[in-house]
Amino acid sequence: MKIFSAEQIRAWDAFTIKEEPITGIDLMERAAGACSDWIRKNIATSRKIMVLCGPGNNGGDGLAIARLLHKAKFKVSVYLVESTNSSEAFGVNLRRLKTLKVDVVTLHVAADFPTVSKNTVLIDALFGTGVNRPLKNLAAQLIHFINKQNATVISIDMPSGLPADNCVDDGAIVKATHTLSFETYKLTFLLPQNAVYTGSIHLLSIGLSKKYYENTSAAFIKTDEQLVSRIYKPRNQFAHKYTFGHALLYAGSKNMMGAAVLCSKACIRSGAGLVTIHVEPDCEAIIHISLPEAITSSEKDASKTWIKKSAIAIGPGLEKSDGNTQLLNKLLGEWQGPLVVDATALSLLNPLLTKLPLRKTTDLIITPHTGEFEQLFGKTVSDLERLQLAIQKAHSLGCYIILKGHYTFIACPEEPHNFNTTGNAGMATAGTGDTLTGIICGLLSQGYAARDAAILGVYLHGLAGDIAADKISQEALIASDLIDNIGAAFLEISKKKHQ
């Protein structure tokens, strides 16, 4: 799913109006119809509806929704923010509403704000994607009033005061219970700082032009089933284990062999034909007992270990040592195949960053969480600034940066960049990052391109977590549960591909 900017969304509306053709007011009616249909399905007619409208097109949406809900037997009242400059569509819908027996009140000062009972539903139709600066005066006062109420709040298109392409720390912004938006996500919906404002997001189709969508490029994409189905490659039934590559993992140490076990199991479960784990000699038995399908190596000559390997991952459970720093330096300088750098190896990477753009290929993937990212590239003041820095570094260093989080972000050397859609809070537990590294390395070893391995790997990892959480709860979920459900995740992806 493409994620368009506010400017692109306005152009999409305009293109649809011209191409279909349809009048702007009729397109607004279509949007209002989609919103009122959702409200009728999810809100009881016994509940009181208060629609709060600004003077622009978002307010016009609200007026049309009020009219449709009134006709659907809801008890509706409408409150308008006083303005001397309203949009044409607002005026049309206000005139239409006034032909019905609906209470319409203009708010001049804060003393005019209505009394809100706990059974009331507030529909926020104050301001949409056109907001690009903090709201002030009466509008800001009204938003603070909304946020103090013990009521369900439904924002139309956007929570009022929230910019479509940015994140904010404070100010006058509606804290919605539900946001009813149209066609595709806005960037702002995917930034963690904004989650407090958006509530549950529901995308409604209003028939915007498919031609515009298909022919317009976007800087960001939200990974969905369609994209994953295109990436996923079913197995050739005449294949053998060498068809699916040989992954090499530098993982584990005396006190952290669990990370090596998790990473290795995930790598095998992701489909790698063979997996070798390089560990110290006295740690090999742990691998043999835990994972009889794996191979171990304690070869000290790295170049020999790399022979006939398809992809390498380094980091999970490693000690922070001079020897491992030298190993990472050698990998970055001499190994020209696919490489995943995670965990301890990320803490060793900073002085070696100049090596990255010298690599002949862009099949290097690094997988930091927020803390590791900032240790590598510096502090950031907002989620958006962190994304922008990740994009800049992915481009300048020629690598893929998987910035782990709720909507894990994949910054690529070239656009588009991806937000992942799978996963849950139960995955915020030790070892899940090690499983992700194993999955991605396993996909790389099978011949997936770095971009595809990153996108599919993160999606598969999150989907396995979702399947596990459905079975045992988010609270009880541990990293091993992800590995146990990788197969179920593959089955779900495979079924979608063949539908």
PDB file of C-alpha atoms in Angstrom, residues 12-216:
ATOM      1  CA  TRP A  12      -5.586  12.403  -6.039  1.00  0.00           C
ATOM      2  CA  ASP A  13      -8.917  14.025  -5.218  1.00  0.00           C
ATOM      3  CA  ALA A  14      -8.487  16.531  -8.042  1.00  0.00           C
ATOM      4  CA  PHE A  15      -7.475  13.814 -10.520  1.00  0.00           C
ATOM      5  CA  THR A  16     -10.525  11.728  -9.592  1.00  0.00           C
ATOM      6  CA  ILE A  17     -12.859  14.706 -10.018  1.00  0.00           C
ATOM      7  CA  LYS A  18     -11.444  15.366 -13.489  1.00  0.00           C
ATOM      8  CA  GLU A  19     -10.979  11.770 -14.640  1.00  0.00           C
ATOM      9  CA  GLU A  20     -14.231  10.148 -13.531  1.00  0.00           C
ATOM     10  CA  PRO A  21     -15.684  12.815 -13.883  1.00  0.00           C
ATOM     11  CA  ILE A  22     -17.429  13.703 -10.629  1.00  0.00           C
ATOM     12  CA  THR A  23     -18.094  16.991  -8.906  1.00  0.00           C
ATOM     13  CA  GLY A  24     -16.184  17.830  -5.753  1.00  0.00           C
ATOM     14  CA  ILE A  25     -19.388  17.997  -3.728  1.00  0.00           C
ATOM     15  CA  ASP A  26     -20.423  14.540  -4.938  1.00  0.00           C
ATOM     16  CA  LEU A  27     -17.028  13.110  -4.022  1.00  0.00           C
ATOM     17  CA  MET A  28     -17.513  14.623  -0.572  1.00  0.00           C
ATOM     18  CA  GLU A  29     -20.921  12.968  -0.397  1.00  0.00           C
ATOM     19  CA  ARG A  30     -19.270   9.655  -1.221  1.00  0.00           C
ATOM     20  CA  ALA A  31     -16.816  10.146   1.669  1.00  0.00           C
ATOM     21  CA  ALA A  32     -19.601  11.151   4.037  1.00  0.00           C
ATOM     22  CA  GLY A  33     -21.585   8.087   2.994  1.00  0.00           C
ATOM     23  CA  ALA A  34     -18.648   5.772   3.764  1.00  0.00           C
ATOM     24  CA  CYS A  35     -18.199   7.389   7.206  1.00  0.00           C
ATOM     25  CA  SER A  36     -21.890   7.320   8.077  1.00  0.00           C
ATOM     26  CA  ASP A  37     -22.102   3.656   7.004  1.00  0.00           C
ATOM     27  CA  TRP A  38     -19.227   2.815   9.376  1.00  0.00           C
ATOM     28  CA  ILE A  39     -20.877   4.765  12.210  1.00  0.00           C
ATOM     29  CA  ARG A  40     -24.247   3.069  11.645  1.00  0.00           C
ATOM     30  CA  LYS A  41     -22.573  -0.340  11.844  1.00  0.00           C
ATOM     31  CA  ASN A  42     -20.550   0.417  14.961  1.00  0.00           C
ATOM     32  CA  ILE A  43     -22.546   2.943  17.004  1.00  0.00           C
ATOM     33  CA  ALA A  44     -26.011   2.318  18.464  1.00  0.00           C
ATOM     34  CA  THR A  45     -28.771   4.694  17.348  1.00  0.00           C
ATOM     35  CA  SER A  46     -29.605   5.253  21.005  1.00  0.00           C
ATOM     36  CA  ARG A  47     -26.406   7.237  21.471  1.00  0.00           C
ATOM     37  CA  LYS A  48     -26.373  10.991  21.045  1.00  0.00           C
ATOM     38  CA  ILE A  49     -24.200  12.328  18.213  1.00  0.00           C
ATOM     39  CA  MET A  50     -22.482  15.714  18.360  1.00  0.00           C
ATOM     40  CA  VAL A  51     -20.751  16.750  15.131  1.00  0.00           C
ATOM     41  CA  LEU A  52     -18.092  19.452  15.517  1.00  0.00           C
ATOM     42  CA  CYS A  53     -17.310  21.188  12.222  1.00  0.00           C
ATOM     43  CA  GLY A  54     -14.577  23.536  11.085  1.00  0.00           C
ATOM     44  CA  PRO A  55     -15.091  25.968   8.183  1.00  0.00           C
ATOM     45  CA  GLY A  56     -13.243  23.971   5.503  1.00  0.00           C
ATOM     46  CA  ASN A  57     -13.866  20.803   3.544  1.00  0.00           C
ATOM     47  CA  ASN A  58     -13.373  18.622   6.622  1.00  0.00           C
ATOM     48  CA  GLY A  59     -16.234  20.546   8.187  1.00  0.00           C
ATOM     49  CA  GLY A  60     -18.189  19.993   4.979  1.00  0.00           C
ATOM     50  CA  ASP A  61     -17.663  16.245   5.452  1.00  0.00           C
ATOM     51  CA  GLY A  62     -19.014  16.597   8.983  1.00  0.00           C
ATOM     52  CA  LEU A  63     -22.134  18.440   7.846  1.00  0.00           C
ATOM     53  CA  ALA A  64     -22.879  15.759   5.245  1.00  0.00           C
ATOM     54  CA  ILE A  65     -22.314  13.011   7.837  1.00  0.00           C
ATOM     55  CA  ALA A  66     -24.694  14.785  10.229  1.00  0.00           C
ATOM     56  CA  ARG A  67     -27.388  14.898   7.539  1.00  0.00           C
ATOM     57  CA  LEU A  68     -26.988  11.199   6.688  1.00  0.00           C
ATOM     58  CA  LEU A  69     -26.998  10.129  10.347  1.00  0.00           C
ATOM     59  CA  HIS A  70     -30.106  12.209  11.004  1.00  0.00           C
ATOM     60  CA  LYS A  71     -31.842  10.401   8.150  1.00  0.00           C
ATOM     61  CA  ALA A  72     -30.686   7.108   9.720  1.00  0.00           C
ATOM     62  CA  LYS A  73     -32.631   8.045  12.903  1.00  0.00           C
ATOM     63  CA  PHE A  74     -29.690   9.153  15.043  1.00  0.00           C
ATOM     64  CA  LYS A  75     -30.221  12.092  17.393  1.00  0.00           C
ATOM     65  CA  VAL A  76     -27.747  14.582  15.908  1.00  0.00           C
ATOM     66  CA  SER A  77     -26.650  18.068  16.856  1.00  0.00           C
ATOM     67  CA  VAL A  78     -24.047  20.159  15.025  1.00  0.00           C
ATOM     68  CA  TYR A  79     -21.609  22.755  16.351  1.00  0.00           C
ATOM     69  CA  LEU A  80     -19.767  25.109  14.018  1.00  0.00           C
ATOM     70  CA  VAL A  81     -16.560  27.008  14.765  1.00  0.00           C
ATOM     71  CA  GLU A  82     -17.250  30.647  14.004  1.00  0.00           C
ATOM     72  CA  SER A  83     -15.498  31.756  10.809  1.00  0.00           C
ATOM     73  CA  THR A  84     -15.882  34.427   8.156  1.00  0.00           C
ATOM     74  CA  ASN A  85     -14.143  32.298   5.538  1.00  0.00           C
ATOM     75  CA  SER A  86     -15.733  28.913   4.835  1.00  0.00           C
ATOM     76  CA  SER A  87     -15.220  26.642   1.826  1.00  0.00           C
ATOM     77  CA  GLU A  88     -17.760  26.334  -0.966  1.00  0.00           C
ATOM     78  CA  ALA A  89     -18.446  22.682  -0.118  1.00  0.00           C
ATOM     79  CA  PHE A  90     -19.025  23.635   3.511  1.00  0.00           C
ATOM     80  CA  GLY A  91     -21.637  26.165   2.404  1.00  0.00           C
ATOM     81  CA  VAL A  92     -23.441  23.692   0.160  1.00  0.00           C
ATOM     82  CA  ASN A  93     -23.677  21.077   2.892  1.00  0.00           C
ATOM     83  CA  LEU A  94     -24.764  23.617   5.505  1.00  0.00           C
ATOM     84  CA  ARG A  95     -27.654  24.703   3.296  1.00  0.00           C
ATOM     85  CA  ARG A  96     -28.631  21.064   2.750  1.00  0.00           C
ATOM     86  CA  LEU A  97     -28.547  20.376   6.477  1.00  0.00           C
ATOM     87  CA  LYS A  98     -30.673  23.382   7.333  1.00  0.00           C
ATOM     88  CA  THR A  99     -33.567  21.905   5.354  1.00  0.00           C
ATOM     89  CA  LEU A 100     -33.799  19.228   8.094  1.00  0.00           C
ATOM     90  CA  LYS A 101     -34.737  19.451  11.752  1.00  0.00           C
ATOM     91  CA  VAL A 102     -31.161  19.308  13.059  1.00  0.00           C
ATOM     92  CA  ASP A 103     -29.886  21.605  15.781  1.00  0.00           C
ATOM     93  CA  VAL A 104     -27.034  23.740  14.383  1.00  0.00           C
ATOM     94  CA  VAL A 105     -25.160  25.965  16.853  1.00  0.00           C
ATOM     95  CA  THR A 106     -22.342  28.379  16.052  1.00  0.00           C
ATOM     96  CA  LEU A 107     -19.620  28.550  18.690  1.00  0.00           C
ATOM     97  CA  HIS A 108     -18.307  32.084  19.215  1.00  0.00           C
ATOM     98  CA  VAL A 109     -16.467  31.673  22.542  1.00  0.00           C
ATOM     99  CA  ALA A 110     -15.561  28.821  24.901  1.00  0.00           C
ATOM    100  CA  ALA A 111     -18.631  29.561  27.001  1.00  0.00           C
ATOM    101  CA  ASP A 112     -20.725  28.306  24.068  1.00  0.00           C
ATOM    102  CA  PHE A 113     -19.275  24.789  24.229  1.00  0.00           C
ATOM    103  CA  PRO A 114     -21.991  22.161  24.820  1.00  0.00           C
ATOM    104  CA  THR A 115     -22.512  19.898  27.810  1.00  0.00           C
ATOM    105  CA  VAL A 116     -21.389  16.387  26.870  1.00  0.00           C
ATOM    106  CA  SER A 117     -22.935  13.344  28.541  1.00  0.00           C
ATOM    107  CA  LYS A 118     -20.945  10.107  28.821  1.00  0.00           C
ATOM    108  CA  ASN A 119     -23.186   8.360  26.277  1.00  0.00           C
ATOM    109  CA  THR A 120     -22.355  10.966  23.617  1.00  0.00           C
ATOM    110  CA  VAL A 121     -20.307  10.323  20.493  1.00  0.00           C
ATOM    111  CA  LEU A 122     -18.268  13.326  19.361  1.00  0.00           C
ATOM    112  CA  ILE A 123     -17.516  13.471  15.644  1.00  0.00           C
ATOM    113  CA  ASP A 124     -14.416  15.544  15.004  1.00  0.00           C
ATOM    114  CA  ALA A 125     -14.754  17.215  11.593  1.00  0.00           C
ATOM    115  CA  LEU A 126     -12.829  20.359  12.472  1.00  0.00           C
ATOM    116  CA  PHE A 127      -9.671  20.198  10.352  1.00  0.00           C
ATOM    117  CA  GLY A 128      -8.192  17.670   7.917  1.00  0.00           C
ATOM    118  CA  THR A 129      -4.939  17.212   6.018  1.00  0.00           C
ATOM    119  CA  GLY A 130      -4.584  20.913   5.306  1.00  0.00           C
ATOM    120  CA  VAL A 131      -3.271  21.629   8.814  1.00  0.00           C
ATOM    121  CA  ASN A 132       0.415  22.602   8.673  1.00  0.00           C
ATOM    122  CA  ARG A 133       0.820  24.719  11.803  1.00  0.00           C
ATOM    123  CA  PRO A 134      -0.424  24.591  15.412  1.00  0.00           C
ATOM    124  CA  LEU A 135      -4.057  25.545  15.959  1.00  0.00           C
ATOM    125  CA  LYS A 136      -4.826  28.564  18.126  1.00  0.00           C
ATOM    126  CA  ASN A 137      -7.634  30.568  19.707  1.00  0.00           C
ATOM    127  CA  LEU A 138     -11.153  29.113  19.670  1.00  0.00           C
ATOM    128  CA  ALA A 139     -10.219  26.048  17.614  1.00  0.00           C
ATOM    129  CA  ALA A 140      -7.465  25.123  20.066  1.00  0.00           C
ATOM    130  CA  GLN A 141      -9.788  25.695  23.022  1.00  0.00           C
ATOM    131  CA  LEU A 142     -12.405  23.438  21.451  1.00  0.00           C
ATOM    132  CA  ILE A 143      -9.877  20.651  20.922  1.00  0.00           C
ATOM    133  CA  HIS A 144      -8.733  20.831  24.544  1.00  0.00           C
ATOM    134  CA  PHE A 145     -12.416  20.706  25.523  1.00  0.00           C
ATOM    135  CA  ILE A 146     -12.960  17.569  23.397  1.00  0.00           C
ATOM    136  CA  ASN A 147      -9.978  15.827  24.984  1.00  0.00           C
ATOM    137  CA  LYS A 148     -11.351  16.408  28.495  1.00  0.00           C
ATOM    138  CA  GLN A 149     -14.667  14.661  27.767  1.00  0.00           C
ATOM    139  CA  ASN A 150     -15.474  11.099  28.769  1.00  0.00           C
ATOM    140  CA  ALA A 151     -16.864  10.327  25.334  1.00  0.00           C
ATOM    141  CA  THR A 152     -16.162   8.280  22.209  1.00  0.00           C
ATOM    142  CA  VAL A 153     -14.417  10.529  19.687  1.00  0.00           C
ATOM    143  CA  ILE A 154     -14.501   9.731  15.962  1.00  0.00           C
ATOM    144  CA  SER A 155     -12.164  11.847  13.811  1.00  0.00           C
ATOM    145  CA  ILE A 156     -12.931  12.218  10.117  1.00  0.00           C
ATOM    146  CA  ASP A 157      -9.889  11.745   7.864  1.00  0.00           C
ATOM    147  CA  MET A 158      -7.451  13.053  10.513  1.00  0.00           C
ATOM    148  CA  PRO A 159      -7.541  13.886  14.215  1.00  0.00           C
ATOM    149  CA  SER A 160      -7.859  17.674  14.036  1.00  0.00           C
ATOM    150  CA  GLY A 161      -4.563  19.464  14.589  1.00  0.00           C
ATOM    151  CA  LEU A 162      -2.419  16.488  13.591  1.00  0.00           C
ATOM    152  CA  PRO A 163      -0.277  17.152  10.494  1.00  0.00           C
ATOM    153  CA  ALA A 164      -0.474  14.451   7.818  1.00  0.00           C
ATOM    154  CA  ASP A 165       3.259  14.235   7.135  1.00  0.00           C
ATOM    155  CA  ASN A 166       4.842  14.908  10.515  1.00  0.00           C
ATOM    156  CA  CYS A 167       4.810  14.085  14.219  1.00  0.00           C
ATOM    157  CA  VAL A 168       4.188  16.351  17.170  1.00  0.00           C
ATOM    158  CA  ASP A 169       4.911  16.345  20.879  1.00  0.00           C
ATOM    159  CA  ASP A 170       2.065  18.496  22.133  1.00  0.00           C
ATOM    160  CA  GLY A 171      -0.351  21.243  21.164  1.00  0.00           C
ATOM    161  CA  ALA A 172      -4.031  21.296  20.336  1.00  0.00           C
ATOM    162  CA  ILE A 173      -4.638  17.876  18.767  1.00  0.00           C
ATOM    163  CA  VAL A 174      -7.737  15.731  19.116  1.00  0.00           C
ATOM    164  CA  LYS A 175      -7.201  12.408  20.852  1.00  0.00           C
ATOM    165  CA  ALA A 176      -9.503  10.190  18.822  1.00  0.00           C
ATOM    166  CA  THR A 177     -10.993   6.867  19.806  1.00  0.00           C
ATOM    167  CA  HIS A 178     -11.375   6.040  16.117  1.00  0.00           C
ATOM    168  CA  THR A 179     -10.018   7.706  12.986  1.00  0.00           C
ATOM    169  CA  LEU A 180     -11.983   7.165   9.778  1.00  0.00           C
ATOM    170  CA  SER A 181      -9.600   7.858   6.925  1.00  0.00           C
ATOM    171  CA  PHE A 182      -9.756   7.229   3.202  1.00  0.00           C
ATOM    172  CA  GLU A 183      -8.077   4.763   0.823  1.00  0.00           C
ATOM    173  CA  THR A 184      -4.547   4.693   2.283  1.00  0.00           C
ATOM    174  CA  TYR A 185      -2.539   5.444   5.393  1.00  0.00           C
ATOM    175  CA  LYS A 186      -0.955   8.812   6.029  1.00  0.00           C
ATOM    176  CA  LEU A 187       2.660   8.887   7.174  1.00  0.00           C
ATOM    177  CA  THR A 188       1.587  10.426  10.468  1.00  0.00           C
ATOM    178  CA  PHE A 189      -0.436   7.299  11.341  1.00  0.00           C
ATOM    179  CA  LEU A 190       2.744   5.195  11.378  1.00  0.00           C
ATOM    180  CA  LEU A 191       4.830   7.369  13.706  1.00  0.00           C
ATOM    181  CA  PRO A 192       4.854   6.075  17.320  1.00  0.00           C
ATOM    182  CA  GLN A 193       4.607   9.561  18.800  1.00  0.00           C
ATOM    183  CA  ASN A 194       1.208  10.030  17.170  1.00  0.00           C
ATOM    184  CA  ALA A 195      -0.447   6.835  18.404  1.00  0.00           C
ATOM    185  CA  VAL A 196      -1.982   8.704  21.349  1.00  0.00           C
ATOM    186  CA  TYR A 197      -3.992  10.830  18.892  1.00  0.00           C
ATOM    187  CA  THR A 198      -5.146   8.406  16.195  1.00  0.00           C
ATOM    188  CA  GLY A 199      -6.809   5.646  18.222  1.00  0.00           C
ATOM    189  CA  SER A 200      -7.999   2.770  16.018  1.00  0.00           C
ATOM    190  CA  ILE A 201      -7.542   3.606  12.341  1.00  0.00           C
ATOM    191  CA  HIS A 202     -10.142   2.466   9.808  1.00  0.00           C
ATOM    192  CA  LEU A 203      -9.528   2.902   6.076  1.00  0.00           C
ATOM    193  CA  LEU A 204     -12.646   3.484   4.007  1.00  0.00           C
ATOM    194  CA  SER A 205     -12.822   3.281   0.226  1.00  0.00           C
ATOM    195  CA  ILE A 206     -14.424   6.226  -1.552  1.00  0.00           C
ATOM    196  CA  GLY A 207     -13.565   5.240  -5.112  1.00  0.00           C
ATOM    197  CA  LEU A 208     -10.575   7.494  -5.716  1.00  0.00           C
ATOM    198  CA  SER A 209      -8.900   6.942  -9.081  1.00  0.00           C
ATOM    199  CA  LYS A 210      -7.008   3.658  -9.390  1.00  0.00           C
ATOM    200  CA  LYS A 211      -5.142   5.126 -12.335  1.00  0.00           C
ATOM    201  CA  TYR A 212      -3.675   7.881 -10.172  1.00  0.00           C
ATOM    202  CA  TYR A 213      -2.702   5.350  -7.494  1.00  0.00           C
ATOM    203  CA  GLU A 214      -0.983   3.026  -9.933  1.00  0.00           C
ATOM    204  CA  ASN A 215       0.881   5.763 -11.821  1.00  0.00           C
ATOM    205  CA  THR A 216       2.015   7.867  -8.854  1.00  0.00           C
TER     206      THR A 216
END
